[in-house]
mmCIF file of C-alpha atoms in Angstrom:
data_model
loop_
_atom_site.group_PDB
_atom_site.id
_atom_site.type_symbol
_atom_site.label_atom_id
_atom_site.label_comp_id
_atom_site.label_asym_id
_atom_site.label_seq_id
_atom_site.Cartn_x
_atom_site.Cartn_y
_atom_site.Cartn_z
ATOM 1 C CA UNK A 13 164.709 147.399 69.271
ATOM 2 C CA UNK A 14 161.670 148.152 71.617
ATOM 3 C CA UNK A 15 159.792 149.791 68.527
ATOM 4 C CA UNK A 16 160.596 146.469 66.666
ATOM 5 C CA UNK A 17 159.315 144.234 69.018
ATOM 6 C CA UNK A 18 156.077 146.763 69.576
ATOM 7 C CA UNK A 19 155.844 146.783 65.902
ATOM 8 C CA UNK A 20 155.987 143.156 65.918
ATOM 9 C CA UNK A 21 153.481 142.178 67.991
ATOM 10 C CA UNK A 22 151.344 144.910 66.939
ATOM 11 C CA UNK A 23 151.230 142.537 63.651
ATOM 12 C CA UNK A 24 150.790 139.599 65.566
ATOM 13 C CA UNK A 25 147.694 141.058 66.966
ATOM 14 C CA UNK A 26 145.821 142.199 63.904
ATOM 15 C CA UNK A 27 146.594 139.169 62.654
ATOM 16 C CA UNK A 28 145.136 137.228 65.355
ATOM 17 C CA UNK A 29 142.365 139.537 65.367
ATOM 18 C CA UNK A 30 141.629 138.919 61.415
ATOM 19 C CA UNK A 31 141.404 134.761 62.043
ATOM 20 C CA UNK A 32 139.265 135.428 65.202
ATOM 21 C CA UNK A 33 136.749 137.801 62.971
ATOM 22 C CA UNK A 34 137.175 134.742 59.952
ATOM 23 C CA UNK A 35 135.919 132.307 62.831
ATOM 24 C CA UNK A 36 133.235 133.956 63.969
ATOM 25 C CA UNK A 37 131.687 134.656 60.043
ATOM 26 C CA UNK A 38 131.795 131.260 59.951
ATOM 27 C CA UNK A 39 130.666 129.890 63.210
ATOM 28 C CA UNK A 40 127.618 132.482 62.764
ATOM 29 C CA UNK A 41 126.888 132.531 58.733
ATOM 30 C CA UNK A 42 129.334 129.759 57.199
ATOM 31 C CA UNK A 43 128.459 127.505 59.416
ATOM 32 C CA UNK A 44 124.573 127.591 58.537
ATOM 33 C CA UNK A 45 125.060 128.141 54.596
ATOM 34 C CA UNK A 46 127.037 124.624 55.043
ATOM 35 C CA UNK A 47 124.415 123.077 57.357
ATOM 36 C CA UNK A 48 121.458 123.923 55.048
ATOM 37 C CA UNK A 49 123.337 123.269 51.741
ATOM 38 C CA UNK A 50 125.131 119.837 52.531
ATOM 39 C CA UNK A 51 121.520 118.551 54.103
ATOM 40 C CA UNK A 52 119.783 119.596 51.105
ATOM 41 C CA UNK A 53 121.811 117.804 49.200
ATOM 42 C CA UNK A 54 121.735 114.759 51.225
ATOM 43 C CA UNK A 55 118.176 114.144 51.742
ATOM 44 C CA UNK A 56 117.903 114.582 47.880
ATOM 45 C CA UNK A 57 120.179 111.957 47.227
ATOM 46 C CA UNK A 58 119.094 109.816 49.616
ATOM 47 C CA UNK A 59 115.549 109.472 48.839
ATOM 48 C CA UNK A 60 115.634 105.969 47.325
ATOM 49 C CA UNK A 61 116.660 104.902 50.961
ATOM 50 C CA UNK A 62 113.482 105.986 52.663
ATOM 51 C CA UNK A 63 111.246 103.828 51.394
ATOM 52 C CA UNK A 64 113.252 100.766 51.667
ATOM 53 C CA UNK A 65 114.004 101.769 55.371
ATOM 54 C CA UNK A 66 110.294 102.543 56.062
ATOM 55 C CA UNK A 67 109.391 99.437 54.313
ATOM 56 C CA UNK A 68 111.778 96.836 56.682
ATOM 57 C CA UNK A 69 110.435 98.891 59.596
ATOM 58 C CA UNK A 70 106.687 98.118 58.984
ATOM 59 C CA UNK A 71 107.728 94.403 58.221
ATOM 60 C CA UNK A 72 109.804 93.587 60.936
ATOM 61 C CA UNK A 73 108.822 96.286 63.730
ATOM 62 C CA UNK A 74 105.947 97.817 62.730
ATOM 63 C CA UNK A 75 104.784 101.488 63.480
ATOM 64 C CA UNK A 76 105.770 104.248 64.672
ATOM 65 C CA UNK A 77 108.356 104.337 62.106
ATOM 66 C CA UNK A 78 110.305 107.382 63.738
ATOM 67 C CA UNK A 79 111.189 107.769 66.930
ATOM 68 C CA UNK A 80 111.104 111.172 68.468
ATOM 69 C CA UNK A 81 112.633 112.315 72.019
ATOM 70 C CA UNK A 82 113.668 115.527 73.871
ATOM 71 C CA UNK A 83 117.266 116.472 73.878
ATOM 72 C CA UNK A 84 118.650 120.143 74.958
ATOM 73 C CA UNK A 85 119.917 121.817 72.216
ATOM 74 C CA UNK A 86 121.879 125.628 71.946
ATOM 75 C CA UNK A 87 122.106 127.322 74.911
ATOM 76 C CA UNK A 88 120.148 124.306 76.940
ATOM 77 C CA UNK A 89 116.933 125.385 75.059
ATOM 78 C CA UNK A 90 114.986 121.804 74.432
ATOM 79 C CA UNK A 91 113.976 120.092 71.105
ATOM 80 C CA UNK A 92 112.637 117.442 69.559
ATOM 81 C CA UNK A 93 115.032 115.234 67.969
ATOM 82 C CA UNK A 94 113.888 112.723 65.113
ATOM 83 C CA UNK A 95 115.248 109.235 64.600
ATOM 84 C CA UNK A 96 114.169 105.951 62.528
ATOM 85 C CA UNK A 97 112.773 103.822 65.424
ATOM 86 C CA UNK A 98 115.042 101.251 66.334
ATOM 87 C CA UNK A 99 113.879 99.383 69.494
ATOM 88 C CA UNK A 100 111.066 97.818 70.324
ATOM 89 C CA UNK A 101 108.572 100.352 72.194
ATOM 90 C CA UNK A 102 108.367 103.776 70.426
ATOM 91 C CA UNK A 103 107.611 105.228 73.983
ATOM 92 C CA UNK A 104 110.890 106.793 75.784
ATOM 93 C CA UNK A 105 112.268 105.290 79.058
ATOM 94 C CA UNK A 106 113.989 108.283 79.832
ATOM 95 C CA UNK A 107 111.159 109.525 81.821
ATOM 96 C CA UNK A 108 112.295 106.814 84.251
ATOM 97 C CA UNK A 109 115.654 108.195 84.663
ATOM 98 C CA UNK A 110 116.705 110.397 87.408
ATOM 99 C CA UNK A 111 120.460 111.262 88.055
ATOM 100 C CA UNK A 112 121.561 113.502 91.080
ATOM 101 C CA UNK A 113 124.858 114.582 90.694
ATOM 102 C CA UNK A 114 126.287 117.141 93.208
ATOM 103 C CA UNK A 115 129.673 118.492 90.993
ATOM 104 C CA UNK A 116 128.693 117.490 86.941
ATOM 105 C CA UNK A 117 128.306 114.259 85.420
ATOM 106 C CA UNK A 118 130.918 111.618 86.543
ATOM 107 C CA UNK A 119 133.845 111.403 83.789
ATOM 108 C CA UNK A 120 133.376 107.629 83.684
ATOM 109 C CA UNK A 121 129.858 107.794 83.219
ATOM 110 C CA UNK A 122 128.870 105.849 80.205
ATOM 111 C CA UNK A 123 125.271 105.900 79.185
ATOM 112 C CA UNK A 124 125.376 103.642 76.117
ATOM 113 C CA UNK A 125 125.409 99.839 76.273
ATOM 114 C CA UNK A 126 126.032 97.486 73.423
ATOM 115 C CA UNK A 127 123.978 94.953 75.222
ATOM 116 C CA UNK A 128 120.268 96.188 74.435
ATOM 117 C CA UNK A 129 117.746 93.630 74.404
ATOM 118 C CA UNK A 130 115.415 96.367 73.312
ATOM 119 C CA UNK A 131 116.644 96.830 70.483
ATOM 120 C CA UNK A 132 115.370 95.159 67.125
ATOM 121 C CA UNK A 133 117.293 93.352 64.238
ATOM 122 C CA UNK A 134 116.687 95.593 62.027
ATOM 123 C CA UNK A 135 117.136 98.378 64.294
ATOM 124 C CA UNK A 136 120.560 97.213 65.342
ATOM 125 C CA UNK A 137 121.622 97.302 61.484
ATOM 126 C CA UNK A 138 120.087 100.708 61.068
ATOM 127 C CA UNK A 139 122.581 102.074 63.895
ATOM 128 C CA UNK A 140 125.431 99.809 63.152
ATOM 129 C CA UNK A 141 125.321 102.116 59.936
ATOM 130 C CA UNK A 142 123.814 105.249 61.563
ATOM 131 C CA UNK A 143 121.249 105.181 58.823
ATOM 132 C CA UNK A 144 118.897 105.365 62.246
ATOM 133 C CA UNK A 145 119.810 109.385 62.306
ATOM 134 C CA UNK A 146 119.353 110.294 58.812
ATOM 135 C CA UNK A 147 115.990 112.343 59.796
ATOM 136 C CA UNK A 148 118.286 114.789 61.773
ATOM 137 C CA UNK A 149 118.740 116.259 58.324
ATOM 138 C CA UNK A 150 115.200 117.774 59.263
ATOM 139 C CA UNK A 151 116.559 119.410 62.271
ATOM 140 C CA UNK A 152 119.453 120.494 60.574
ATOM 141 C CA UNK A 153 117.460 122.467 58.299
ATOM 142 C CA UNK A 154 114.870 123.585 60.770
ATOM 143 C CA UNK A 155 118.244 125.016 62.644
ATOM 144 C CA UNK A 156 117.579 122.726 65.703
ATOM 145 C CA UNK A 157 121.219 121.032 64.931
ATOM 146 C CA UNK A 158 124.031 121.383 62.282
ATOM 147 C CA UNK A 159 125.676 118.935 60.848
ATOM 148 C CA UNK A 160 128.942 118.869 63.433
ATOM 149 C CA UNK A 161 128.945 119.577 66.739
ATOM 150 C CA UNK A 162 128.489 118.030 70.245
ATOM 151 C CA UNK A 163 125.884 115.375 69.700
ATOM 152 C CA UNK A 164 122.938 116.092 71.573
ATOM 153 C CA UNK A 165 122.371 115.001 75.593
ATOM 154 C CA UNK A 166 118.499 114.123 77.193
ATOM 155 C CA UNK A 167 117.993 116.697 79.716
ATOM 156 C CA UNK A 168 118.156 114.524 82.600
ATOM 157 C CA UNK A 169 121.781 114.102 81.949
ATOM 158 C CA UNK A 170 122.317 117.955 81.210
ATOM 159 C CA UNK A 171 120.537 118.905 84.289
ATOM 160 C CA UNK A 172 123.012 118.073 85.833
ATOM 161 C CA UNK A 173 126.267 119.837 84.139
ATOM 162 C CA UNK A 174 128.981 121.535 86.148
ATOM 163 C CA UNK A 175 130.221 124.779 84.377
ATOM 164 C CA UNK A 176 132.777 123.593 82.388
ATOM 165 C CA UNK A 177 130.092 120.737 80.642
ATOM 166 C CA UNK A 178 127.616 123.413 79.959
ATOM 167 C CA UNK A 179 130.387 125.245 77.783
ATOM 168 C CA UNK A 180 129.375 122.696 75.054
ATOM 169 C CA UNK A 181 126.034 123.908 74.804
ATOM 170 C CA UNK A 182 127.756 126.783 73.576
ATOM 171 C CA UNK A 183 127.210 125.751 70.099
ATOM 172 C CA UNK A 184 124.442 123.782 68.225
ATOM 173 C CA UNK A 185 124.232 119.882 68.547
ATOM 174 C CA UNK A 186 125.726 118.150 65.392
ATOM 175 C CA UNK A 187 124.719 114.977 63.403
ATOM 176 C CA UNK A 188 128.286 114.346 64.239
ATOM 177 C CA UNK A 189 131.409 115.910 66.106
ATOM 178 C CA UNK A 190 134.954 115.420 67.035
ATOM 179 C CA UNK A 191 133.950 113.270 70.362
ATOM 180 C CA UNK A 192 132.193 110.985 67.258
ATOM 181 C CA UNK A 193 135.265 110.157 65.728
ATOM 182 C CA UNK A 194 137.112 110.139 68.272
ATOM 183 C CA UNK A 195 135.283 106.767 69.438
ATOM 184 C CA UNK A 196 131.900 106.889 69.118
ATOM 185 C CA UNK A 197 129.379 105.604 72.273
ATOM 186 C CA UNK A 198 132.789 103.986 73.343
ATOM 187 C CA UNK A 199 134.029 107.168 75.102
ATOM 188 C CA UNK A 200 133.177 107.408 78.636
ATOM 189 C CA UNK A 201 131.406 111.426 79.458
ATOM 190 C CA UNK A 202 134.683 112.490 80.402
ATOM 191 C CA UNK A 203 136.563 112.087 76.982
ATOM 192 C CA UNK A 204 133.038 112.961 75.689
ATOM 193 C CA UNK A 205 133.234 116.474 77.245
ATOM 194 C CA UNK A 206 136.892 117.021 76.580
ATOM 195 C CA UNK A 207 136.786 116.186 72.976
ATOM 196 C CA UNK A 208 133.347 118.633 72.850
ATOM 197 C CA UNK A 209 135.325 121.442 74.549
ATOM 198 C CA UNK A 210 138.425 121.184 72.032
ATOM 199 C CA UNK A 211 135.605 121.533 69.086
ATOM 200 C CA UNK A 212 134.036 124.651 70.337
ATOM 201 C CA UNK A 213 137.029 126.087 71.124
ATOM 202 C CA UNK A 214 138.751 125.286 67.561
ATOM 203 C CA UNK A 215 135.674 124.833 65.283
ATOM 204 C CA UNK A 216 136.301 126.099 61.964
ATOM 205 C CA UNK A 217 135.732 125.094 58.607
ATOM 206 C CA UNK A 218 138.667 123.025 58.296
ATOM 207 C CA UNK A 219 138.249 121.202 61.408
ATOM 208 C CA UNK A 220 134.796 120.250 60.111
ATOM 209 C CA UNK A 221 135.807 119.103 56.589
ATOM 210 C CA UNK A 222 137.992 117.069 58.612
ATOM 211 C CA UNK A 223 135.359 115.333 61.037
ATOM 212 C CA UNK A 224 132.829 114.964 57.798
ATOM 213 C CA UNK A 225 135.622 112.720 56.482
ATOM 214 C CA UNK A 226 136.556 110.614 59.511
ATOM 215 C CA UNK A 227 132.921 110.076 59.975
ATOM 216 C CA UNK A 228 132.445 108.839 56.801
ATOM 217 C CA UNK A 229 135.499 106.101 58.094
ATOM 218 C CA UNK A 230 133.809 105.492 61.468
ATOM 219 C CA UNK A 231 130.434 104.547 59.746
ATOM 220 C CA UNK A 232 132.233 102.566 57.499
ATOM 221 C CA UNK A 233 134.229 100.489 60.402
ATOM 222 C CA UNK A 234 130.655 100.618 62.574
ATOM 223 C CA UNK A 235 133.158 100.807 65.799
ATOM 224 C CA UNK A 236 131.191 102.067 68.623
ATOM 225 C CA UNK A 237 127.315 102.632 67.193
ATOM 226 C CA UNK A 238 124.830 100.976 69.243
#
């Protein structure tokens, strides 16, 4: 009986040890080969949209037509992140924001507001449909994001992580990720960070099949984008 049960778990082992190995070929190399073939493929398709994006922008709010700010990305390194310009100075505020927080970020912190006079009409349509973030495809092929993951913080908010938060900067910042469709800039940071923690600790590529498609139903309902 004791050989049985050794023999047993022995199995259980080497199998756990074969989907560990399967997540981590495609956390390191399936991951990417998705990233750089689903955003080619995207900003092909989408190129009719540019133009009539960039055109409603000069019309109605003028230049710049992108908006670019610093977010951290993997391993708190900083980047650049690109956006269509959606409010109504092109210049950051975040400059102007200082947090000091002794033990993390509060769990009911909420930095999102759906009241923004700031932002423009056409800007406000642009992230009701989150056709605002479409030139993160540029950073998901210049390896900056991928296409699911913890959505990028500013740094003035990361600066201020406890351990546990700075576990999701573990893993690249995604165009989307399960704390998207799991409600949106309706979660307060503490769902936020639990729903990023569950994704790095479970990504794999069925888990992100899964969020592509739920995303594609959040975007369609517009709950939660600001």
């Amino acid at each position: 009986m004791y050989f049985f049960e050794g023999g047993a778990n022995l199995e259980r082992i080497r199998s756990l040890m074969q989907v560990q190995n399967t997540l981590w070929i495609y956390r390191r190399i399936g991951k990417r080969c998705l990233d750089l073939c689903v955003s080619s493929i995207l900003l092909i398709l989408l190129i009719p949209l540019y133009p009539l994006v960039a055109l409603l922008l000069l019309v109605f709010s003028g230049r710049p037509l992108l908006f670019t700010q610093t977010r951290t990305g993997l391993l708190n390194q900083p980047f650049q992140i690109l956006k269509f310009r959606t409010m109504k100075n092109s210049v950051s505020n975040t400059s102007k924001l200082s947090f000091h927080w002794n033990d993390g970020v509060p769990n009911d912190f909420i930095f999102k507001s759906p009241h923004n006079s700031e932002v423009t009409k056409v800007g406000a349509i642009l992230r009701k449909t989150s056709i605002d973030e479409l030139p993160q495809l540029l950073n998901v092929l210049r390896g900056e994001m991928s296409l699911i993951g913890p959505r990028p913080e500013i740094p003035e908010i990361t600066n201020c992580y406890n351990d546990l938060q700075m576990k999701r900067l573990s893993m690249k910042p995604g165009l989307t990720g399960w704390a998207q469709v799991n409600g949106r800039a309706d979660s307060c940071h503490g769902h936020k960070i639990d729903h990023d923690l569950y994704y790095v600790n479970n990504c794999s590529f069925k888990l992100d099949m899964k969020i592509l498609m739920l995303t594609i139903v959040a975007i369609w309902r517009g709950k939660g984008a600001y």
